[in-house]
Structure formats: C-alpha cells, structure tokens
Short mmCIF file of C-alpha atoms in Angstrom, two decimals:
data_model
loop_
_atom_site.label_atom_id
_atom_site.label_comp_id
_atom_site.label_asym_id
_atom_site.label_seq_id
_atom_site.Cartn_x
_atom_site.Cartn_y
_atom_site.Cartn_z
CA UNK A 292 4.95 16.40 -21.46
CA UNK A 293 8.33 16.17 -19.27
CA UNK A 294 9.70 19.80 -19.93
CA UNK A 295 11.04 18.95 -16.84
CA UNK A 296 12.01 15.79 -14.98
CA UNK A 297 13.98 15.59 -11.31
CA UNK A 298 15.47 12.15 -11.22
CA UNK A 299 17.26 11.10 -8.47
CA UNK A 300 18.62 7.42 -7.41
CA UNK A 301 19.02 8.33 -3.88
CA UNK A 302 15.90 10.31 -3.68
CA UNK A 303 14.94 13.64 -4.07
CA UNK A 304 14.72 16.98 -1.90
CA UNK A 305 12.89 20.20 -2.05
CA UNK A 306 13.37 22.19 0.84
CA UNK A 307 13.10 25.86 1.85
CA UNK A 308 14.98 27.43 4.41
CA UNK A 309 14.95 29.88 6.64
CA UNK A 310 10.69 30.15 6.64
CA UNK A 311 10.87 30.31 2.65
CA UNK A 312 8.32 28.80 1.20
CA UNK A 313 7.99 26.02 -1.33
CA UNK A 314 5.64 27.18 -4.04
CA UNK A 315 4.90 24.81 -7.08
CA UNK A 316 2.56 25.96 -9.60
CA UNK A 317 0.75 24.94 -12.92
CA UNK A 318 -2.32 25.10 -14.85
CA UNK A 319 -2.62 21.65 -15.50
CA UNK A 320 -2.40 18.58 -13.07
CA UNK A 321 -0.02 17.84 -10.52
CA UNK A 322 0.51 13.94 -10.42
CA UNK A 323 2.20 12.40 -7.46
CA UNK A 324 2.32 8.28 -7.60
CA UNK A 325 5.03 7.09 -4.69
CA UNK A 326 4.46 3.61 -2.91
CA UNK A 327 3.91 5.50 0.45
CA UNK A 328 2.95 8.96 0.61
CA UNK A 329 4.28 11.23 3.87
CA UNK A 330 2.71 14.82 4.20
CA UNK A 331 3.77 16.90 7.67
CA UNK A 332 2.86 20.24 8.63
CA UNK A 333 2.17 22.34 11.18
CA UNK A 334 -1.18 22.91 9.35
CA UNK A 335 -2.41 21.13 6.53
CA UNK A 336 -4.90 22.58 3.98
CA UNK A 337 -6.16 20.77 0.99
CA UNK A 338 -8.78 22.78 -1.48
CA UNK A 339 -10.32 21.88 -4.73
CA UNK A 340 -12.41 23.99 -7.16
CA UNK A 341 -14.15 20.78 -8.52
CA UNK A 342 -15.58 17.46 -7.31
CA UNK A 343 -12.11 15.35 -4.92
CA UNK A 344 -12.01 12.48 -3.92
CA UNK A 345 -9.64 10.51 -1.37
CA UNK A 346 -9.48 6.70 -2.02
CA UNK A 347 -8.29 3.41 -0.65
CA UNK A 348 -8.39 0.71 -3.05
CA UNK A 349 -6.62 -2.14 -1.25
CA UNK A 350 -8.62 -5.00 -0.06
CA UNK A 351 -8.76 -5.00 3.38
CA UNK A 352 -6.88 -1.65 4.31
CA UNK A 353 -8.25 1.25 6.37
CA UNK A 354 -8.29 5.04 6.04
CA UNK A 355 -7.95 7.16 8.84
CA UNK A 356 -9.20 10.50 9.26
CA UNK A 357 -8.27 11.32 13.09
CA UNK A 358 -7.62 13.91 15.35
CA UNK A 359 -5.35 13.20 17.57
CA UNK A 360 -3.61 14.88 21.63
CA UNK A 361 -6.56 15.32 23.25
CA UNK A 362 -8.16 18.14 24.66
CA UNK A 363 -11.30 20.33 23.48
CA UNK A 364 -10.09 19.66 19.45
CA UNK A 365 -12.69 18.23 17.40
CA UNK A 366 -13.39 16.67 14.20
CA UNK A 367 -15.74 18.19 11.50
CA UNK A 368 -17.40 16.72 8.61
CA UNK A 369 -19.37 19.29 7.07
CA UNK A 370 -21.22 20.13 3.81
CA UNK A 371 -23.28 23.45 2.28
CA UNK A 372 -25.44 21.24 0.12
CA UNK A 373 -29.16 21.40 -0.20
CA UNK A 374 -30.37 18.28 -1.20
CA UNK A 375 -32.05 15.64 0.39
CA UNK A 376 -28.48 13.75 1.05
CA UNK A 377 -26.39 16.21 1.54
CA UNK A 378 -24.22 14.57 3.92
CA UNK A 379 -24.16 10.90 3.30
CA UNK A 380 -22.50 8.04 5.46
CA UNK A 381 -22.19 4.86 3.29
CA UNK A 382 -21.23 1.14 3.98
CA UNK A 383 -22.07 -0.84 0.71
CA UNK A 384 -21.56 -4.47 2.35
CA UNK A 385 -20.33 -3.39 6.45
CA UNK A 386 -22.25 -2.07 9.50
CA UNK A 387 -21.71 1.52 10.86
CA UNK A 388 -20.64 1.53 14.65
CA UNK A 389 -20.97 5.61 15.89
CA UNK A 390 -18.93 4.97 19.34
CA UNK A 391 -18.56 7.71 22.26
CA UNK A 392 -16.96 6.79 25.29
CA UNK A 393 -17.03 9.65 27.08
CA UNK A 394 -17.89 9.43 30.91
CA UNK A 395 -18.54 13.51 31.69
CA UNK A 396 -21.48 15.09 31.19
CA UNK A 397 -22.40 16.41 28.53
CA UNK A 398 -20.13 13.67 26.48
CA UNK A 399 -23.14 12.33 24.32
CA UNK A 400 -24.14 11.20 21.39
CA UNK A 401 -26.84 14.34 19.67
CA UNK A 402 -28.41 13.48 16.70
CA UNK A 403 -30.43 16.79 16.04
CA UNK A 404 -32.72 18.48 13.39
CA UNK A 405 -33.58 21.83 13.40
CA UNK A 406 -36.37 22.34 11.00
CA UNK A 407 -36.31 19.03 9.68
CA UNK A 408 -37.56 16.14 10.77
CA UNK A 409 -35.14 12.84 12.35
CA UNK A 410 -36.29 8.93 10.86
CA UNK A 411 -34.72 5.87 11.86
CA UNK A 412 -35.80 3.23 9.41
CA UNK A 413 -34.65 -0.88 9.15
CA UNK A 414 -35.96 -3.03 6.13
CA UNK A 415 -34.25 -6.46 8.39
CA UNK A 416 -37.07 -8.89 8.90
CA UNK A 417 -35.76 -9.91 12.52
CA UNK A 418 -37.70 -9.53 15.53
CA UNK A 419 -34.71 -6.85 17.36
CA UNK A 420 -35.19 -5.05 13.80
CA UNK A 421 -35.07 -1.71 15.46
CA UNK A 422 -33.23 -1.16 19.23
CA UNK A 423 -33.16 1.12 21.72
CA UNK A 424 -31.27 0.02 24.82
CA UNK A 425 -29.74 1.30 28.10
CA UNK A 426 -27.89 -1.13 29.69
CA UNK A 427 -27.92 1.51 32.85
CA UNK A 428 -29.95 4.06 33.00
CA UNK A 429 -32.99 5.36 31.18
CA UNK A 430 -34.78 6.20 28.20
CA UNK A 431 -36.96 9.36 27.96
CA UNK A 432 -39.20 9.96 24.68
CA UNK A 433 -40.65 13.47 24.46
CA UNK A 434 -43.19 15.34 22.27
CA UNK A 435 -43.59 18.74 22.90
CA UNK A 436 -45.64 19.67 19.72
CA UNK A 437 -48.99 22.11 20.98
CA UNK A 438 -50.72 21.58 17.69
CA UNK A 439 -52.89 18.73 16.51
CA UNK A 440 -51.62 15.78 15.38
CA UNK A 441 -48.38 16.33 16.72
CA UNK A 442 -48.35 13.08 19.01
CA UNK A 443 -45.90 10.24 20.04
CA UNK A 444 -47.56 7.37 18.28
CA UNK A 445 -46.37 3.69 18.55
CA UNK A 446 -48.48 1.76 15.85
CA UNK A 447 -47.66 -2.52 15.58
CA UNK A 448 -49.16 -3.08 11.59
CA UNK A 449 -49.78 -6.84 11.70
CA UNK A 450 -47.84 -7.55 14.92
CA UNK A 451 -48.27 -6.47 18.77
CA UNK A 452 -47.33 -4.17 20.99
CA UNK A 453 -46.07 -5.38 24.33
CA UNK A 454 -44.82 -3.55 27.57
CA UNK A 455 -43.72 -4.95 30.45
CA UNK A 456 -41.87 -3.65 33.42
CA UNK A 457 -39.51 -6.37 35.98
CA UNK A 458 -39.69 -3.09 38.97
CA UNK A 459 -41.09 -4.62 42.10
CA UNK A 460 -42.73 -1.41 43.28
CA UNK A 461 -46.04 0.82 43.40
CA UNK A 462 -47.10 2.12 39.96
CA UNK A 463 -44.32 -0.20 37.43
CA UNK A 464 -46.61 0.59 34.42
CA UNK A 465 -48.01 3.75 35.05
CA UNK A 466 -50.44 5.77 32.48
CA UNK A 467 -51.55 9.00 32.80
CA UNK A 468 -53.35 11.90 31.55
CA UNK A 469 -52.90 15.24 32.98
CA UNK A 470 -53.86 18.04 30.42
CA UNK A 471 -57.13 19.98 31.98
CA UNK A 472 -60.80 18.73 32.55
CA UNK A 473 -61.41 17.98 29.41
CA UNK A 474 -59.20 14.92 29.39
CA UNK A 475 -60.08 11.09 28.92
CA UNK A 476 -58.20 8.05 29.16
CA UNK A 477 -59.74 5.51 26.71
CA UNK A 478 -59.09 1.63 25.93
CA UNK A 479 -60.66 0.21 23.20
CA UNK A 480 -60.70 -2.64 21.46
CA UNK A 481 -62.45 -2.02 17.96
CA UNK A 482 -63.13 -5.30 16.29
CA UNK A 483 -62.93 -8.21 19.21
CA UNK A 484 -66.05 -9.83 19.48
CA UNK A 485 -64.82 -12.11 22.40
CA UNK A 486 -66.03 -12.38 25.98
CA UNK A 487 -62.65 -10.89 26.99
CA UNK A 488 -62.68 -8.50 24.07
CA UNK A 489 -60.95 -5.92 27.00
CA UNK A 490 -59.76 -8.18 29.82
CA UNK A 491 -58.06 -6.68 33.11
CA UNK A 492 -56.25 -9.46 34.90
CA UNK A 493 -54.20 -9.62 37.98
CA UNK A 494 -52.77 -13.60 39.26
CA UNK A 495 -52.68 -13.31 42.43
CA UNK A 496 -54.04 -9.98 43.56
CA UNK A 497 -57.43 -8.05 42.91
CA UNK A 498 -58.31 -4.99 40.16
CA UNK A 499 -59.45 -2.01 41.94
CA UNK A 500 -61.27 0.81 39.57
CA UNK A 501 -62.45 3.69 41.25
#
C-alpha cells in the first residue's frame, strides 16, 4: 500500500525543468489530502471517466468557480445529457440570485429554449409569489405561434386579475385587435347575475362607444 512514500519535514518538490513535463501515473487512485490545496497553470484540465464531484464541506465557506481579467472570456457550464434535468441548479435551504450588470447592449440576461418549452413556477403562498419588474424601462410579452391554441393566456384560478396603468396620457390601457375582418373584441362576464354584471365606469369623465 506505500511501495513508495516521499516524506519530507520541510516540504516536498516535484519540478520539471526546462518544459519537461511532470507525468504521474497509476491504475488505481491518486489521493491528495493537504490543509490547503494550490493548483497553477497556464491551462488547467481536469477529466474523469466516471461520475466527479468537487465539494465544500465547511459550514459557512464558499466555492468559487470564476473567470477572471476581463474581456470577451466566458464561463461555461455545460452538459450532453438527455433527461428531463439535465442541467440542474440546486439550493437545498438558500435563494438563487442570477446577477448581470452589464450596461452595453446586448449585455442581457437570455433564458432560451429551442424546441422545448420555458416554465417559471412558485409553490410560495404570498401575494408577490411570482415577479416581473423593470425598475426603468419596459416589459414586452410576445406570442408568435400561427396555429390554434397557441395564445398568451393570463388565467387568475380563485383570485383576480388586475391592470392598471399611473401614465397620464391618451390610450394608458389600450386593447386591440388587428388580425383581418374577421376579428372581434369580446367582454364577457359568464356567471354574474348583477345589475353591473359588465360595468364601464369613468369618475369624472364620460364613456364614449362608437
């Protein structure tokens, strides 16, 4: 089990000179335990044949996977897999914060599936369960589907759907339907049995329909 054993007091060095390489080889494992751990290169390549891991077990301690100078480098995470979670981001207890502070264009977030479909789900029973907020500028939500049934559709199951708009100009709340002559525009209310079962009102000014 220790056919052979370096030992040093003062520490221990393997070096090669001159561009020679360093090559250490075995069929069995290679087991490295140091209180800190200090890997340099000019480039760094670990592979494995079989499921890896990399671990922090310390309570309250970090790991850092970073790139870092600046300039058009980038940072890949990246699987082949084709299941259903083939690339899974995890907090067990924590939050997830995806941050991007760039101010060019083009310096976005993009979420995007091609082929597959994108869902955004919350179980929290809060009323801000679900945001989506510009502090600035817009928000634009887009269907282009041709077929049937391929619709943006905002459904409220036992609660209600509200939309308000704080512009002081012509048209703040604007809804319109411009597909061809066959078009409609329809309101209903399907189970009110009230007097103002549909009720347009306006506090101060009048209701025009033409």
């Amino acid at each position: 089990a220790a056919a052979l054993t370096l030992d040093g007091h003062g520490g221990v060095n393997i070096a090669g000179t001159n561009g020679s390489e360093v090559d250490i080889t075995t069929t069995g494992a290679v087991d490295i335990n140091s209180g800190a751990l200090t890997i340099d290169g000019a480039a760094l390549s670990i592979d494995g044949t079989d499921d890896s891991n990399i671990t922090v077990t310390g309570s309250g301690k970090d790991l850092n996977l970073a790139v870092a100078g600046g300039g058009t480098q980038q940072l890949t995470l990246a699987s082949a897999g084709t299941g259903d979670a083939a690339l899974v981001l995890s907090a067990s207890a924590g939050g997830i914060d995806i941050l991007a502070e760039g101010a060019a264009a083009g310096e976005d977030i993009d979420i995007t599936a091609t082929g597959s479909s994108v869902r955004i789900t919350s179980t929290e029973n809060v009323a801000d369960s679900i945001v989506l907020s510009s502090s600035v500028g817009g928000i634009d939500i887009t269907a282009a589907g041709a077929s049937a049934g391929e619709d943006i559709d905002i459904t409220a199951t036992g609660s209600s759907i509200n939309l308000t708009s704080t512009e002081n100009a012509a048209s703040a709340i604007y809804l319109r339907a411009n597909g061809g002559t066959s078009e409609t525009v329809k309101i209903h209310s399907d189970q009110g049995t009230g007097a103002a079962s549909v009720h347009l009102l306006s506090d101060v000014g009048g209701v025009t329909i033409d």
